[in-house]
Short mmCIF file of C-alpha atoms and ligand atoms in Angstrom, two decimals:
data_model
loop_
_atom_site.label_atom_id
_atom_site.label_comp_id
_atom_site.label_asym_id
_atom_site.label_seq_id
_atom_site.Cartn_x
_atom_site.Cartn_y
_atom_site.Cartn_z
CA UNK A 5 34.00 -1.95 53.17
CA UNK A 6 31.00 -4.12 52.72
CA UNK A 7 28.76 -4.61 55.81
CA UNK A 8 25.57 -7.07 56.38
CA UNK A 9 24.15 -7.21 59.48
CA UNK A 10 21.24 -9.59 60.00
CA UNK A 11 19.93 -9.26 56.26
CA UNK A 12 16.92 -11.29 55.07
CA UNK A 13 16.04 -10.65 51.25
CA UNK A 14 12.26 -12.32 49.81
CA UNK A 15 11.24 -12.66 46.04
CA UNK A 16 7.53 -12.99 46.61
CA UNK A 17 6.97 -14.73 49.37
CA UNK A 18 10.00 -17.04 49.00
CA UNK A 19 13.19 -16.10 51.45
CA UNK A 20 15.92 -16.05 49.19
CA UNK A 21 18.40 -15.19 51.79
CA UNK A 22 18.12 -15.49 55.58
CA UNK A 23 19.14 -13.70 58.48
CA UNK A 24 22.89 -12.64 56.54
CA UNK A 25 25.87 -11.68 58.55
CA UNK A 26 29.06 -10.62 56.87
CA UNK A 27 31.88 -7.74 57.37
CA UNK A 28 34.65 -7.50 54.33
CA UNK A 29 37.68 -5.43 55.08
CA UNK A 30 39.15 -2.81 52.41
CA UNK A 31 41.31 -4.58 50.38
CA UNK A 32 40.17 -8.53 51.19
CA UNK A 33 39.57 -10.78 48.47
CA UNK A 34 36.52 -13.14 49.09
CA UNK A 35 34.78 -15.91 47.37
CA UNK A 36 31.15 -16.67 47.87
CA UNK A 37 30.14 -20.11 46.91
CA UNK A 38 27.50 -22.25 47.51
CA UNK A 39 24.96 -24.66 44.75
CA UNK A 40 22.94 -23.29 42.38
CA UNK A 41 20.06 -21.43 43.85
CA UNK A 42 22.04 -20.20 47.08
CA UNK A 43 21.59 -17.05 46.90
CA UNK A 44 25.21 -15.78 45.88
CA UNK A 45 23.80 -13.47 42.72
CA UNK A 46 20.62 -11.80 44.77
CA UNK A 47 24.01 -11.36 47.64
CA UNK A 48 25.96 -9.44 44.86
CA UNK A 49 22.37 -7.34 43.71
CA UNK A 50 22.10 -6.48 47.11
CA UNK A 51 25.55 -4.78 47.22
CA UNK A 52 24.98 -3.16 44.03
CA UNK A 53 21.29 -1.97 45.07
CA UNK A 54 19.53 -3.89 42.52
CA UNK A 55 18.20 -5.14 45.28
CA UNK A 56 17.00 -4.25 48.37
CA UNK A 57 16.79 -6.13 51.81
CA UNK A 58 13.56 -6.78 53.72
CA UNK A 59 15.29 -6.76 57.52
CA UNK A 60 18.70 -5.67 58.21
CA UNK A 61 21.16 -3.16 57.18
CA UNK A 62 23.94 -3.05 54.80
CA UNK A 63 26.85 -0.60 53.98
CA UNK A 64 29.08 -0.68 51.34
CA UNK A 65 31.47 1.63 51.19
CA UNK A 66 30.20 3.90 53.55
CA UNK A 67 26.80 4.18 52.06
CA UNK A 68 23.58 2.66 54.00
CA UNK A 69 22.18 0.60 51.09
CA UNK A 70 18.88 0.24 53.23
CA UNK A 71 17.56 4.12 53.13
CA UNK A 72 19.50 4.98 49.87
CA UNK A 73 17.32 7.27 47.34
CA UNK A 74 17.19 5.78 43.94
CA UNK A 75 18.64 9.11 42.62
CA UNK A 76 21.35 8.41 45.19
CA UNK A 77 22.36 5.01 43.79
CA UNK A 78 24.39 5.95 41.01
CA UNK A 79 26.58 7.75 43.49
CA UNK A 80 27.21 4.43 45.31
CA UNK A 81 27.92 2.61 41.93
CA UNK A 82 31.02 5.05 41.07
CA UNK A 83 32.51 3.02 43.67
CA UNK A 84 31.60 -0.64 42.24
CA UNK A 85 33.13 -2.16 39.50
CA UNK A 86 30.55 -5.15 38.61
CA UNK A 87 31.27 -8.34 36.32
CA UNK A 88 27.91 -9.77 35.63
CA UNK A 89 26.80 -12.19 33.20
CA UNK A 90 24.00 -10.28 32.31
CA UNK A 91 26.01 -6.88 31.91
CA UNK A 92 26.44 -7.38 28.18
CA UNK A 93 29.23 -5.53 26.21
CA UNK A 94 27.53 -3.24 23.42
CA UNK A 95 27.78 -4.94 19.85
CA UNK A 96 27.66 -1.94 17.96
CA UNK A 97 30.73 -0.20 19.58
CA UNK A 98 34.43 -1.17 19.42
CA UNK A 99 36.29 -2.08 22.68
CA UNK A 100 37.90 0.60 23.16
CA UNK A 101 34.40 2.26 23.48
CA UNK A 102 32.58 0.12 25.62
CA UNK A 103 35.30 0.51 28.04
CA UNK A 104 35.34 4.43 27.82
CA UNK A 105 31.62 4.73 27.94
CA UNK A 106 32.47 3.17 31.43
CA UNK A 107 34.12 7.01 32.21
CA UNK A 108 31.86 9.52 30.03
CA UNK A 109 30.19 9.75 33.26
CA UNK A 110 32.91 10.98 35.38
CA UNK A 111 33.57 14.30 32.64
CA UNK A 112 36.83 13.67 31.33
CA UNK A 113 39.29 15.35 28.97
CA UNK A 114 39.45 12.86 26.04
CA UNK A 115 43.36 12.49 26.20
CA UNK A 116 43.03 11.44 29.85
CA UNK A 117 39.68 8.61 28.52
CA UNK A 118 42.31 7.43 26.17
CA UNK A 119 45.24 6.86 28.41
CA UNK A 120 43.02 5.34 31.36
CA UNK A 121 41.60 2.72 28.81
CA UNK A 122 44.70 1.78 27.03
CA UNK A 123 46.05 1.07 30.57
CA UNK A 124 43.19 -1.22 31.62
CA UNK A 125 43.60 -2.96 28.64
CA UNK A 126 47.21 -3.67 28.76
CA UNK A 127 46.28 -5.01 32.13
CA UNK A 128 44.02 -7.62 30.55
CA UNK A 129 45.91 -7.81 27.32
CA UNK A 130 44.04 -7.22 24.77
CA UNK A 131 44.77 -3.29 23.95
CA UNK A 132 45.81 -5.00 20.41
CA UNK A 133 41.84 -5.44 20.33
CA UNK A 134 40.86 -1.71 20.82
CA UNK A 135 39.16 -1.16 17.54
CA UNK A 136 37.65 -4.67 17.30
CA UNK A 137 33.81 -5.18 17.68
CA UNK A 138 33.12 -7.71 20.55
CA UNK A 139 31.34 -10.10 18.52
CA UNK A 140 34.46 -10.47 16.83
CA UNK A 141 35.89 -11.48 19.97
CA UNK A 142 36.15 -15.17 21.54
CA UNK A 143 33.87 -15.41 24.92
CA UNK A 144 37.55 -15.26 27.01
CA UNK A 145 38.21 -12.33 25.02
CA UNK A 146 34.86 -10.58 25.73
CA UNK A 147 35.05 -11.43 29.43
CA UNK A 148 38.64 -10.07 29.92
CA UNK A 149 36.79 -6.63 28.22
CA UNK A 150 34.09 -6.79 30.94
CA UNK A 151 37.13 -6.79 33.59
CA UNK A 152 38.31 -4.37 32.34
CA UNK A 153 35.63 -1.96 31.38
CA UNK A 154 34.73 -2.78 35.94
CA UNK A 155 38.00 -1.64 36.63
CA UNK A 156 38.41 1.04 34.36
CA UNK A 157 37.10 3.56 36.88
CA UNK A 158 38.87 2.09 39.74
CA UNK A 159 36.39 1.21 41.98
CA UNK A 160 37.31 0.74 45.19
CA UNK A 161 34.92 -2.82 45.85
CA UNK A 162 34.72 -5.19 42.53
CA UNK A 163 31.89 -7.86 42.69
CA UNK A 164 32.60 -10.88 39.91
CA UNK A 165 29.54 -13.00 39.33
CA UNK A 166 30.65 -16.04 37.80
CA UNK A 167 33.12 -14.18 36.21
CA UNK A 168 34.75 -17.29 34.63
CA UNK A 169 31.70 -19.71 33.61
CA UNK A 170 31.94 -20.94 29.51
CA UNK A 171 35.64 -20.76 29.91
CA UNK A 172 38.41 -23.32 29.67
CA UNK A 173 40.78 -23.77 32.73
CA UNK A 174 43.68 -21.69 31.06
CA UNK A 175 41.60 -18.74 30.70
CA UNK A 176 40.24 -18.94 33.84
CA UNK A 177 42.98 -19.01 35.57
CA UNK A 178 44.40 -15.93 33.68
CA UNK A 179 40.87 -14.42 34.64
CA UNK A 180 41.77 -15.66 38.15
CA UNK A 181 44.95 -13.76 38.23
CA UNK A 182 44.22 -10.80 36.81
CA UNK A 183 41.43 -10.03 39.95
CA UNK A 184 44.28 -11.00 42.15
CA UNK A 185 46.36 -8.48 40.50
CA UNK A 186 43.65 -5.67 41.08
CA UNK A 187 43.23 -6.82 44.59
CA UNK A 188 46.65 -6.41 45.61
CA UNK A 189 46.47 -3.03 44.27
CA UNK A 190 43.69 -2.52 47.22
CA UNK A 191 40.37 -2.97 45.53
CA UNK A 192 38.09 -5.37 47.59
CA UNK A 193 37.29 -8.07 45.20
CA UNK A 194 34.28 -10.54 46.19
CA UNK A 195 33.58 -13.10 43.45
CA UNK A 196 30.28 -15.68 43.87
CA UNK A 197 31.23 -19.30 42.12
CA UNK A 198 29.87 -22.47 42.19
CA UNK A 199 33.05 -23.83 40.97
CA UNK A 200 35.49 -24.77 43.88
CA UNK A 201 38.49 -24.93 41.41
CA UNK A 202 38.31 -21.26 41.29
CA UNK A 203 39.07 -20.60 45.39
CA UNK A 204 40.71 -23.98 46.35
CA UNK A 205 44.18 -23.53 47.00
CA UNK A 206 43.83 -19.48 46.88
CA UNK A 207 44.53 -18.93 50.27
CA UNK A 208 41.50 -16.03 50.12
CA UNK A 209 38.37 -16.16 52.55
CA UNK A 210 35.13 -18.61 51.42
CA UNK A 211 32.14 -17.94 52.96
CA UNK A 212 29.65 -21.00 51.55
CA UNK A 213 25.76 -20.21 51.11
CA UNK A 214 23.34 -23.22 51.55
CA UNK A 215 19.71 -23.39 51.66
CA UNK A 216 19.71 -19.40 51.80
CA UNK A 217 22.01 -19.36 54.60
CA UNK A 218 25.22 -18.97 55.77
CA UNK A 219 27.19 -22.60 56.05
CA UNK A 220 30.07 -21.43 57.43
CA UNK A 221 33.44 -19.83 56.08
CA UNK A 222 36.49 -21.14 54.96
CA UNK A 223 40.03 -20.68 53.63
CA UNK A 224 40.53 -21.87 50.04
N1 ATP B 15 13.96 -11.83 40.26
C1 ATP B 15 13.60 -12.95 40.92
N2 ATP B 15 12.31 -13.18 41.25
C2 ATP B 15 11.95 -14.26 41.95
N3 ATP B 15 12.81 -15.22 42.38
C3 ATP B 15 14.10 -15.05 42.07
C4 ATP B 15 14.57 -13.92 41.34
N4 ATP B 15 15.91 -14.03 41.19
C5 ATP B 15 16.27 -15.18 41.80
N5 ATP B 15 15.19 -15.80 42.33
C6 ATP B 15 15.22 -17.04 43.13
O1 ATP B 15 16.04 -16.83 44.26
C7 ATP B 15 16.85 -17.96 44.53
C8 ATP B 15 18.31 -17.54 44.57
O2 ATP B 15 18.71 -17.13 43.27
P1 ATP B 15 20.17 -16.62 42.94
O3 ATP B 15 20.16 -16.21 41.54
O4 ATP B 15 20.57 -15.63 43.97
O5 ATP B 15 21.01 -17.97 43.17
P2 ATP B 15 22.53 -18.29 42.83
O6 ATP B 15 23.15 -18.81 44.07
O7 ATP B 15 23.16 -17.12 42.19
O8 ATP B 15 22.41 -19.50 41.77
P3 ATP B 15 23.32 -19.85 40.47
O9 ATP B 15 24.55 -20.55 40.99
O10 ATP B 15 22.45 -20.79 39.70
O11 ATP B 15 23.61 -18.60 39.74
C9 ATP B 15 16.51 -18.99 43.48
O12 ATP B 15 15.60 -19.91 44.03
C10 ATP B 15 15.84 -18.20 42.37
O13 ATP B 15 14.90 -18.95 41.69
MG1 MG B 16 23.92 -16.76 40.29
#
C-alpha cells in the first residue's frame, strides 16, 4: 500500500531523510517513532505529496508519488485520510460541517452526507456534538473530530501525526483505540510518535527514525 524504495528527501541543503526503505501491507498498522527532528512528519508529507523526494521512488496506493502532476494529487488524497496538527478544524462551522466539507468533494446527495457523518461520529462519540462550534470543544474533543472528519471518506491508508500530543493518558488511549478500530476494518493506519507509551505493548510494527535514518524496526 505504501512503498519507499531508496528515498532521500533535502530542505535546502540539509538531508532530512536518507536513503529510506519501507513496504506497508494493506491493512497493517505501523508506528513511526524516533526523537524530535527524525524525520517522521517530512515521512508522512512525503506520502501525502506535500513533499516530494530528491532520489527514490514511492507509491502509495498505487500511485507513483515521484512523477505525480500537481493537478493529479488531489486524486491520490481521496485515498488518504490525514490527522495533522497543523490541519486545523474551521472555527466558524459546526462539527457536523467540518466533517461533511470532508465529502462535498466527492458530489453527494445530502441525505447520504448526513448519514455518513452521523456514523463517523458515533464512531468517535461525539455525534451529541454535531451542532457545536469546535472552539467550544475541549482539545480531546477537537482531536476525536479530526479522526473523524480523516475517516469520514474512508480512505483506504490513514497517516496520524502525533495524533495524541496535549492529551491526558485516558484520552489517548481512547484515541489509541479508536485507530485500532478503523484498522481492523482494513484501512492501513501509520501513526509517527515520539511517545513510546503509544506503541509499547501494541503488538503493531515500529520502525524507529534516528539521525534521518532508519534504526531498525520493532514490535511494540
Ligand atoms: N519546511 C522545512 N524547511 C526546512 N527544514 C525543515 C522543514 N521542515 C522540517 N525541517 C527540518 O527537517 C528536520 C526533520 O523535521 P521533521 O518535522 O520531519 O521532524 P520530526 O521527526 O517530525 O520531529 P518532531 O518529533 O519534533 O515533530 C528537522 O531538522 C527540521 O528542522
Ligand atoms: Mg513531527
Amino acid at each position: 500500500m505504501i512503498e519507499f524504495s531508496r528515498v532521500t528527501k533535502y530542505y535546502d541543503q540539509e538531508i532530512v531523510l536518507k536513503d529510506i526503505t519501507i513496504s506497508i501491507d494493506k491493512a497493517e498498522m505501523v508506528f513511526l517513532a524516533g526523537p524530535s527532528g527524525a524525520g517522521k512528519t517530512t515521512l508522512l508529507k512525503l506520502i501525502y505529496c506535500a513533499e516530494r523526494p530528491d532520489e527514490g521512488k514511492i507509491v502509495v496506493a498505487g500511485w507513483d508519488v515521484r512523477t505525480l502532476k500537481q493537478r493529479t494529487i488531489p486524486f491520490l488524497r481521496r485515498n488518504l485520510g490525514v490527522v495533522f496538527q497543523d490541519f486545523r478544524l474551521l472555527k466558524n462551522k459546526t462539527v457536523f460541517d467540518n466533517i461533511a466539507l470532508a465529502l462535498r468533494i466527492h458530489d453527494m446527495h445530502p441525505a447520504e452526507i448526513k448519514e455518513d457523518v452521523y456514523e463517523v461520529l458515533e464512531d468517535v462519540k461525539l455525534a451529541h456534538k454535531a451542532q457545536t462550534y469546535p472552539p467550544h470543544l475541549s482539545g480531546g474533543e477537537q482531536q476525536r473530530v479530526v479522526i473523524a472528519r480523516a475517516m469520514v471518506a474512508k480512505p483506504t491508508v490513514l497517516l496520524a501525526d502525533e495524533p495524541t500530543g496535549n492529551l491526558d493518558s485516558d484520552t489517548s488511549f481512547n484515541i489509541m483505540n479508536l485507530f485500532r478500530d478503523i484498522n481492523t476494518r482494513g484501512t492501513t493506519v501509520m501513526i509517527a510518535t515520539h511517545n513510546e507509551g503509544l506503541f509499547q505493548g501494541s503488538g503493531s510494527r515500529v520502525i524507529h527514525l534516528k539521525e534521518n535514518e532508519i534504526d531498525m524496526e520493532t514490535v511494540g
